[in-house]
Short mmCIF file of C-alpha atoms and ligand atoms in Angstrom, two decimals:
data_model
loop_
_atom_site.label_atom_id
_atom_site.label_comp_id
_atom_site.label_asym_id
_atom_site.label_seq_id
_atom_site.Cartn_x
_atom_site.Cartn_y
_atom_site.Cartn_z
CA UNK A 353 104.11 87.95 -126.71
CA UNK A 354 105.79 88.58 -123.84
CA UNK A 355 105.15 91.22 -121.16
CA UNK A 356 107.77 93.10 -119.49
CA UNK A 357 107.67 91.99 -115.86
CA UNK A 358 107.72 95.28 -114.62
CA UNK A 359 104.40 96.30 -116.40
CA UNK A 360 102.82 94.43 -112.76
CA UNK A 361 103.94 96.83 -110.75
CA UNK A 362 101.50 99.80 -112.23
CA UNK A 363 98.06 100.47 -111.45
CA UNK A 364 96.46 99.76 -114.65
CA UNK A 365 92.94 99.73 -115.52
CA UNK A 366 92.52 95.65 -116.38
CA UNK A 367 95.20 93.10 -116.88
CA UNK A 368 98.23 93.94 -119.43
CA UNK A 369 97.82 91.83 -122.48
CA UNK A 370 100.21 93.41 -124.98
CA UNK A 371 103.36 94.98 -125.19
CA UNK A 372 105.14 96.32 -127.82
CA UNK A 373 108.08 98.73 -129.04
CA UNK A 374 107.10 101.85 -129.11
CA UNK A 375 108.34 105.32 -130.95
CA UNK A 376 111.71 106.06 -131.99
CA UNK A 377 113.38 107.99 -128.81
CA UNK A 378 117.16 107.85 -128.55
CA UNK A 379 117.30 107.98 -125.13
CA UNK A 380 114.64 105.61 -122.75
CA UNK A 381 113.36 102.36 -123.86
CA UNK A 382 109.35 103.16 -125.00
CA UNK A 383 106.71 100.06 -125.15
CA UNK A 384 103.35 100.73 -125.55
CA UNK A 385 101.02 98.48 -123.15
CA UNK A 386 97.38 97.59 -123.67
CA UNK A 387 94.97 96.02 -120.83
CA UNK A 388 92.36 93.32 -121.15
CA UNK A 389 90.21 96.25 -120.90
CA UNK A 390 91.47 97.84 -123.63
CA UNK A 391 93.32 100.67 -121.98
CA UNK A 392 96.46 101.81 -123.46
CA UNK A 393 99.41 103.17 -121.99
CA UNK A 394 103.07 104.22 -122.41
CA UNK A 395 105.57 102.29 -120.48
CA UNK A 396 109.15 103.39 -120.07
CA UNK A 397 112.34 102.60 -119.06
CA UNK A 398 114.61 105.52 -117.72
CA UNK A 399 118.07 105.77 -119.07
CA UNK A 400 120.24 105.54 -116.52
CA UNK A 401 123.43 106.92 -117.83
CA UNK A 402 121.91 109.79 -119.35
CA UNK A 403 119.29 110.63 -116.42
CA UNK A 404 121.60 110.13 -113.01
CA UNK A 405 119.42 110.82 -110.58
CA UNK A 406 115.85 108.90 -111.51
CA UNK A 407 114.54 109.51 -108.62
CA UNK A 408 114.42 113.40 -108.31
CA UNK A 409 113.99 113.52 -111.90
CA UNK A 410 110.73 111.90 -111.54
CA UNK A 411 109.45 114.51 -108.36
CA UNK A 412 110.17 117.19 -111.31
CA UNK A 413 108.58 115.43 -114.02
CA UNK A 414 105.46 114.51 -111.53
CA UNK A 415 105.38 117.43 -109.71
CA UNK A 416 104.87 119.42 -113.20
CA UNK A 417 102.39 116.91 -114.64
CA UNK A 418 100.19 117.09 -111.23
CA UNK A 419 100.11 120.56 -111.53
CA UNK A 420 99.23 121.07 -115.36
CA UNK A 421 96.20 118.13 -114.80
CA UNK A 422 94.66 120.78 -111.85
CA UNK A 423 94.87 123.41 -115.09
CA UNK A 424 93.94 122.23 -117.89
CA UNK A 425 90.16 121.78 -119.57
CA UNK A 426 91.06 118.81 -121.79
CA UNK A 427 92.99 115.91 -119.57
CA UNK A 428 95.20 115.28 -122.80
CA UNK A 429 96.61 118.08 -122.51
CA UNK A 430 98.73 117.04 -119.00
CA UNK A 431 100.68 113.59 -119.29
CA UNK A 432 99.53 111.48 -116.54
CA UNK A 433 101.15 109.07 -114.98
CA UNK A 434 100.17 105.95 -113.33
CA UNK A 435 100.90 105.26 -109.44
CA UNK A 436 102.90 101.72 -109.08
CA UNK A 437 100.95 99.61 -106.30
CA UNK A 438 103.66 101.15 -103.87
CA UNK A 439 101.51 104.81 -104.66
CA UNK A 440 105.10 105.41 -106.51
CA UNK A 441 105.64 107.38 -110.23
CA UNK A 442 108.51 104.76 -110.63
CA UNK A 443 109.55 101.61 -110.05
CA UNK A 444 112.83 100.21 -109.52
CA UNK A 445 113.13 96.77 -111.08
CA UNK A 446 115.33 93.88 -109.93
CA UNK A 447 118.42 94.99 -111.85
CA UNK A 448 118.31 98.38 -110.67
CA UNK A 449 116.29 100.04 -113.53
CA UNK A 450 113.82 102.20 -113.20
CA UNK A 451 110.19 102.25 -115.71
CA UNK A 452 107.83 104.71 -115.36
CA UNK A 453 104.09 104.64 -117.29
CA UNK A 454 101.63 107.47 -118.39
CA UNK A 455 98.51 107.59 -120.35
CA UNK A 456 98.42 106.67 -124.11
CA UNK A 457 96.11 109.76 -125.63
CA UNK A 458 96.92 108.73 -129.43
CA UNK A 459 97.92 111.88 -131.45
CA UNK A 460 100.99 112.22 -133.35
CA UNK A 461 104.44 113.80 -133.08
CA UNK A 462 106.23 115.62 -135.89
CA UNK A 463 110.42 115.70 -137.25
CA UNK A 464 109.94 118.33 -138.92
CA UNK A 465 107.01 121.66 -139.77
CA UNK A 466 105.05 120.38 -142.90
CA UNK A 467 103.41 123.91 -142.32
CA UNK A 468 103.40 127.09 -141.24
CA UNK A 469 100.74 126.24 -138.96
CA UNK A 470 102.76 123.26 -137.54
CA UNK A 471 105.23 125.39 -136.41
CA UNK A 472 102.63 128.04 -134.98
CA UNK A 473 101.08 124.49 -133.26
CA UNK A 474 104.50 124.10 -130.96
CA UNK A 475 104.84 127.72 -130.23
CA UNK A 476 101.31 127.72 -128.65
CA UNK A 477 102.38 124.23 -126.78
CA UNK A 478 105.43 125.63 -125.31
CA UNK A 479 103.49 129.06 -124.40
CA UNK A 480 100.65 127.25 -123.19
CA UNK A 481 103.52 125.40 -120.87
CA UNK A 482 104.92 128.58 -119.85
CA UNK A 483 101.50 130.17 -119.06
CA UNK A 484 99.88 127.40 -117.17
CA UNK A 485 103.25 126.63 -114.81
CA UNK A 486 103.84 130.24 -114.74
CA UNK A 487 102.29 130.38 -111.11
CA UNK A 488 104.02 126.86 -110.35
CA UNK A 489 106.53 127.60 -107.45
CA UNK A 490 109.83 126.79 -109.91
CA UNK A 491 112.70 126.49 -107.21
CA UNK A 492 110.98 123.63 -105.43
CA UNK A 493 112.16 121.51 -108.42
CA UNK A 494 115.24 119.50 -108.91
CA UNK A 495 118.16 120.72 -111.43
CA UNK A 496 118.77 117.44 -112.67
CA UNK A 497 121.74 118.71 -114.43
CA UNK A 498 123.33 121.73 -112.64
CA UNK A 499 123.83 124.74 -114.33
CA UNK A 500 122.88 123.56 -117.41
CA UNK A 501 122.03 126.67 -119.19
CA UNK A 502 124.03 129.02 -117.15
CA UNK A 503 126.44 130.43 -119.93
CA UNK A 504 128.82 131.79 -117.87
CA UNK A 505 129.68 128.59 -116.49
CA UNK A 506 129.11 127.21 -120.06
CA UNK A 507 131.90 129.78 -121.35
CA UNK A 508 133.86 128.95 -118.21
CA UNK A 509 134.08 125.42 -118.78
CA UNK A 510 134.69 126.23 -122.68
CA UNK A 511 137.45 128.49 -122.08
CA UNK A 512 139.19 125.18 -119.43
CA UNK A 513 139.04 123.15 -122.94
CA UNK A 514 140.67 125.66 -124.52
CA UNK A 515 143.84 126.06 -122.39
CA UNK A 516 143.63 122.43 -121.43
CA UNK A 517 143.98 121.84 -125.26
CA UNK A 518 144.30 118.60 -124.22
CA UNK A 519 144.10 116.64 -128.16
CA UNK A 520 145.48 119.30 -129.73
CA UNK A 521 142.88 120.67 -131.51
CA UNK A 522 142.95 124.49 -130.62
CA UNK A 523 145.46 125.54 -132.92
CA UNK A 524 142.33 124.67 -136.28
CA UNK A 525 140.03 126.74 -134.42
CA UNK A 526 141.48 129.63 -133.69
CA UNK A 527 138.16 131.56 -135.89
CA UNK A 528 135.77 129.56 -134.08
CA UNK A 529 136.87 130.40 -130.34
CA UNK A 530 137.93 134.18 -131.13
CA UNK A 531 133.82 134.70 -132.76
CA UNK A 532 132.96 133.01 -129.08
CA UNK A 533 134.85 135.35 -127.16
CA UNK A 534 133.62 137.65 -128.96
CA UNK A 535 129.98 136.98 -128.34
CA UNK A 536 131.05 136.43 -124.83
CA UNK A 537 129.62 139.63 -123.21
CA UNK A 538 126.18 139.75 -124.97
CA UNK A 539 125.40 135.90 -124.70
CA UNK A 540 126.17 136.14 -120.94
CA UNK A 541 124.10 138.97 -119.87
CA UNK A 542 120.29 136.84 -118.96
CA UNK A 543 122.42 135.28 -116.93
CA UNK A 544 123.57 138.11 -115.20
CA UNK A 545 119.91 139.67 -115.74
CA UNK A 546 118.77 136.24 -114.29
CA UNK A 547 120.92 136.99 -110.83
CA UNK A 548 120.01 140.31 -110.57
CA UNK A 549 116.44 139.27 -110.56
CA UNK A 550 115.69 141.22 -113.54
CA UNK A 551 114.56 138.16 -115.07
CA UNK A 552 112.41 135.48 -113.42
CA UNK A 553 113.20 131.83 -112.60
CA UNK A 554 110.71 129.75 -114.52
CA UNK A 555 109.49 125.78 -115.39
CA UNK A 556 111.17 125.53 -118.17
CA UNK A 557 111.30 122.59 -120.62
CA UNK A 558 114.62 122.68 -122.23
CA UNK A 559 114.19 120.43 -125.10
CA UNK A 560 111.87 122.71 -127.12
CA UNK A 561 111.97 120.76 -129.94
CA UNK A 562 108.64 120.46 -132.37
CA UNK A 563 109.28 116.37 -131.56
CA UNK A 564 108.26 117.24 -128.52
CA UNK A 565 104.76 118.16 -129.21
CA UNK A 566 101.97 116.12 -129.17
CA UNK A 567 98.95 117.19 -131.93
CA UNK A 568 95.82 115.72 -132.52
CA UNK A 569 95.13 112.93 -135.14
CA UNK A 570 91.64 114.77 -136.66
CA UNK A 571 92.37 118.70 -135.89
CA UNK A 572 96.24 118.84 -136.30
CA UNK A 573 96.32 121.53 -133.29
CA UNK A 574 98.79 120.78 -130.37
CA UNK A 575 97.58 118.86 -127.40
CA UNK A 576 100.58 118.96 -125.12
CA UNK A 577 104.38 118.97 -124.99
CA UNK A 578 106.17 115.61 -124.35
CA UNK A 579 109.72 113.99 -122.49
CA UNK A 580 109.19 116.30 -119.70
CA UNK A 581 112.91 115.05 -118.62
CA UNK A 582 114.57 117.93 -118.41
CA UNK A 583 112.37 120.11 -116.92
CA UNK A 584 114.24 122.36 -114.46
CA UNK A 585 114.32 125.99 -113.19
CA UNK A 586 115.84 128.38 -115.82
CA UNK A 587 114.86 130.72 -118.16
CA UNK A 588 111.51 130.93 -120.38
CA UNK A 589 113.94 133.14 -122.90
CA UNK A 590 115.89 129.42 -123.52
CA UNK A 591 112.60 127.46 -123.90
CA UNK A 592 111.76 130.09 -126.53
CA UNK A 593 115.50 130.38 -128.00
CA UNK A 594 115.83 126.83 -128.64
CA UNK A 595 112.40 126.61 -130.34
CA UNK A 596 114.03 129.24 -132.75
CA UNK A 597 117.13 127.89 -132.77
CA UNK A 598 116.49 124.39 -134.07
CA UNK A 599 112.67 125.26 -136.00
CA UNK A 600 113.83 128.70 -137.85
CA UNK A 601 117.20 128.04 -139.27
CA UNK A 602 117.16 126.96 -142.62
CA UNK A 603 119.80 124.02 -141.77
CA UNK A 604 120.51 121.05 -139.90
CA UNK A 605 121.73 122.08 -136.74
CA UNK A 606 125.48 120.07 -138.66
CA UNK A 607 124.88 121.03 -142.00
CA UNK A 608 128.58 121.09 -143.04
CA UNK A 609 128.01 123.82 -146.07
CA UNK A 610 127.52 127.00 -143.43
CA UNK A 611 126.23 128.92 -146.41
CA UNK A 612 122.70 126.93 -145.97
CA UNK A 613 122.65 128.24 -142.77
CA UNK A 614 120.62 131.25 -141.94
CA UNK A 615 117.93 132.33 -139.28
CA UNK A 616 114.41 132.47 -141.12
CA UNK A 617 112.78 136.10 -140.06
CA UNK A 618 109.44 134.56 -141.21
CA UNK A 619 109.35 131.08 -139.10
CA UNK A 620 110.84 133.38 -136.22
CA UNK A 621 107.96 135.66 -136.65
CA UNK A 622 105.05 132.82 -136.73
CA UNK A 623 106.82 131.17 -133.47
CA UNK A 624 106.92 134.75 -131.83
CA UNK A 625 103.09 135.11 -132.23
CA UNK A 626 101.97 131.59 -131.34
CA UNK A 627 104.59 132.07 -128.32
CA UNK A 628 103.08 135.33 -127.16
CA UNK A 629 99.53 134.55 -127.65
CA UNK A 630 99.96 131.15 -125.66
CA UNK A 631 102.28 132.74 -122.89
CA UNK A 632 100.66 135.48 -121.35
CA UNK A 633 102.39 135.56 -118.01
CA UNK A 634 106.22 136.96 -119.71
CA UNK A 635 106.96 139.57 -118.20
CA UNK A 636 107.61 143.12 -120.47
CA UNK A 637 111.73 142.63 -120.01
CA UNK A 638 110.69 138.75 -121.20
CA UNK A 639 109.36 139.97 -123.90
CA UNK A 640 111.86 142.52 -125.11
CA UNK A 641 115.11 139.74 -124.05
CA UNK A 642 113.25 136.99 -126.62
CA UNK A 643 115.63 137.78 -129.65
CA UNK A 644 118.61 137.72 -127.21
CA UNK A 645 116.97 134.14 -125.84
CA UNK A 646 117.62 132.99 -129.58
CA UNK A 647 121.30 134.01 -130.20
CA UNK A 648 122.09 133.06 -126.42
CA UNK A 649 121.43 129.89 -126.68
CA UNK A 650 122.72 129.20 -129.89
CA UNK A 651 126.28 131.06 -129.05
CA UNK A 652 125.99 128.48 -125.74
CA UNK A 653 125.27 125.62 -128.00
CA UNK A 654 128.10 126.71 -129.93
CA UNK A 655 130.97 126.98 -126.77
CA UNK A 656 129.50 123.26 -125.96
CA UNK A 657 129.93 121.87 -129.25
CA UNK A 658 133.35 123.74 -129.56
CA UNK A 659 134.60 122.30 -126.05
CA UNK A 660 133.14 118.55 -127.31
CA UNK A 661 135.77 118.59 -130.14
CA UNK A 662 138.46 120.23 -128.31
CA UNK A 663 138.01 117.40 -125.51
CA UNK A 664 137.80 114.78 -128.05
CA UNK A 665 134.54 114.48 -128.63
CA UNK A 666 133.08 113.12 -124.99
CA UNK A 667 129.53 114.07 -124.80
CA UNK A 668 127.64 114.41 -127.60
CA UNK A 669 127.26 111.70 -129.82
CA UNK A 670 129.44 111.82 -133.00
CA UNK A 671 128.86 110.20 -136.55
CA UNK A 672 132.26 110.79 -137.86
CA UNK A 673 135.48 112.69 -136.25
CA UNK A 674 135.06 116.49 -137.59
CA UNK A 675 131.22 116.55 -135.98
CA UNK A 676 131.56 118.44 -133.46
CA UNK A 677 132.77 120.95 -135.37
CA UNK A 678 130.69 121.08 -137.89
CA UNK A 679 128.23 121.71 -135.30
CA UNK A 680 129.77 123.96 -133.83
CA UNK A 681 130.69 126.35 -136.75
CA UNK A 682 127.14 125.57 -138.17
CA UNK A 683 125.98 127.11 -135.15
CA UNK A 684 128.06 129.86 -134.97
CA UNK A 685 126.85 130.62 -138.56
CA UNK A 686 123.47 130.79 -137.14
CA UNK A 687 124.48 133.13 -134.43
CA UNK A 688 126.36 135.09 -136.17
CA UNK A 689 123.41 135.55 -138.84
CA UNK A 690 121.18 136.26 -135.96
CA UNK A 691 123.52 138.69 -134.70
CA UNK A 692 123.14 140.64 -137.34
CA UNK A 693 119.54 140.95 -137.61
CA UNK A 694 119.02 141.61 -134.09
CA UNK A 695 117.03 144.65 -134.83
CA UNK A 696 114.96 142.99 -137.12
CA UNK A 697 113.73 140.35 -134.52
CA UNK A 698 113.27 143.38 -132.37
CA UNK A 699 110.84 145.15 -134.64
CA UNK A 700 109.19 141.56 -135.19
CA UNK A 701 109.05 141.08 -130.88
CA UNK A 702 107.68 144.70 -130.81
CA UNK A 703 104.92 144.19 -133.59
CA UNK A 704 103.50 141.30 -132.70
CA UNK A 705 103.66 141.53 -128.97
CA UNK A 706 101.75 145.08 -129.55
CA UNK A 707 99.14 142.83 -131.37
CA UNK A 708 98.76 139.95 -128.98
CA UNK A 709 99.35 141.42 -125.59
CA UNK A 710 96.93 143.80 -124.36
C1 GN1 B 620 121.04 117.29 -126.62
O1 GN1 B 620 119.74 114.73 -127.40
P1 GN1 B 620 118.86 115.92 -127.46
O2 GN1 B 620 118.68 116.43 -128.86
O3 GN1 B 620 117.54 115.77 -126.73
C2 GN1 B 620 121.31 118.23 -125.45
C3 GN1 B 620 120.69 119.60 -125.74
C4 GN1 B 620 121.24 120.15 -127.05
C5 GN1 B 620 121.00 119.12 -128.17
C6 GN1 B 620 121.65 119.57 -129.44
C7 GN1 B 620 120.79 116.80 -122.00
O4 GN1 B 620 119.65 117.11 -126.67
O5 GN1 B 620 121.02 120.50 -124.69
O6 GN1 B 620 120.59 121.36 -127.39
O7 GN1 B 620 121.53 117.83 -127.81
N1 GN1 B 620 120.74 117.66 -124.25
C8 GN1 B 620 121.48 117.47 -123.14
O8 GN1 B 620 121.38 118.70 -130.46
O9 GN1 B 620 122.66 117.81 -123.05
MG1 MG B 621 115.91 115.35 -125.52
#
């Protein structure tokens, strides 16, 4: 077997003896290293096109994972990566890529909830997140991608597409962008309650997916949240949003038959509680924005999905030439159904936050 090269530059415990592929990420290259002493780890190479900046994307991901490690009881519950001989996180191989290695803890990641209490698991993982970075001094971090959750630029750049028109697609989606404009006021306003400094810049994750949470092999409960990639200053209401947004629909996020697509009070109200018991730090006007968090991000999803197809599908990945729309009008199904039970995720925010917050 041979062992990638740049598995030398690391300061393992012991001499690497195996290497093999690892996972099934779409994005970096995962092999999963053991030592002569039988130490495991997780060795990884950074995409490059995706992740432009590898450098500052690895003071965000280390500066976070430092942190958390000072915080935490149970050290598998902080990633922790391994210093290259250099005292680096990274290392930049011959061809210009970088690789990166952390701890191997075992565990087990999930597609999809098998349970109510799987879902519950990833709620307390991203609360726990929240809670223990909540004192973590956010603007000292990178944005790796700029404005990347700031709607009104999203909606800005979405309503460019739409005048630029530039395949000719506007004219078949006519619906799709007047239900966008329409949602244009309400999904904007964290933002503006972000610049106002109604709402507080946090760590936040922004790929809140249950993938992304690492649970225990005997107990099942959540160790820690994985591909720390993204994290950036923004919003805790977006962590939260796109928890909800992907976990308690009762689609695919491009489930072409809209009528399958729906928001799920119940799964909303199980992620609410393990959310809110895990993340005590939210502020009150936090708490109350949560329900907003959901259909915000989902409308923005939806104006990004929308401006894909109008530009010809560029950035998102497409499986056939009408994708980004489904995905787009599935979402704006969801958002729309969310829309209109607004008041019930209120009453849900309100019950269980007067259960769990004291
Ligand atoms: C992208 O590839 P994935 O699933 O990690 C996108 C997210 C979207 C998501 C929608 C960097 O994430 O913002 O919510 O697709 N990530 C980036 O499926 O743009
Ligand atoms: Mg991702």
């Amino acid at each position: 077997m041979e062992i990638e090269k740049s598995a030398y530059a690391f300061q393992f415990d012991g001499k690497p003896i195996s290497c093999v592929s690892f996972g099934h990420g779409h994005i970096n290259h995962t092999l999963k290293l053991t030592t002569d002493t039988g130490a495991e780890y997780v060795l990884q190479k950074i995409n490059k096109y995706v992740f432009r900046d590898p450098v500052r994307l690895m003071a965000n991901v280390s500066a976070v994972t430092d942190f958390l490690r000072t915080r935490v009881g149970d050290l598998r519950m902080a990633l922790h990566f391994i210093p290259t001989h250099d005292g680096l996180y990274y290392y930049r191989d011959m061809d210009g890529e970088f690789w990166r290695a952390y701890d191997f803890v075992g565990g087990f990641c999930l597609d999809a909830p098998e349970s109510d209490e799987d879902f519950y698991q990833s709620a307390l993982a991203f609360g726990r997140f929240q809670d223990l970075l909540s004192d973590f001094p956010a603007e000292t971090l990178y944005e790796t991608i700029p404005e990347f959750h700031n709607t009104v630029d999203r909606y800005r750049q979405f309503k460019e597409s739409v005048k630029n028109d530039s395949v000719g697609r506007a004219a078949g989606v006519q619906k799709e962008i007047q239900f966008l404009m329409d949602m244009e006021e309400l999904a904007c306003s964290l933002q503006k309650m972000r610049e106002s400094g109604e709402l507080p810049l946090r760590v936040t994750h922004n790929d809140t997916k249950l993938n992304n949470v690492l649970l225990d092999k005997k107990t099942r409960k959540s160790l820690c949240v994985l591909d720390l990639d993204t994290v950036m200053p923004g919003l805790s209401l977006h962590d939260f949003g796109d928890s909800i947004r992907f976990g308690a629909a009762t689609a695919a996020e491009d489930e072409e038959d809209v009528s399958k697509m729906r928001l799920d009070l119940h799964l909303f109200e199980v992620y609410t509680r393990g959310f809110l018991e895990a993340a005590k730090a939210l502020t009150d006007t936090e708490v109350k924005m949560l329900p907003l968090g959901a259909l915000s991000i989902t409308v923005e999803l939806a104006t990004r999905f929308l401006k894909d197809y109008l530009d010809g599908d560029l950035y998102f990945k497409t499986a056939y030439p009408e994708h980004n729309l489904v995905r787009a009008r599935s979402q704006i199904k969801l958002a729309a159904d969310m829309f209109s039970k607004l008041d019930n995720m209120n009453r849900i925010v309100a019950e269980v936050s007067a259960k769990v917050r004291k």
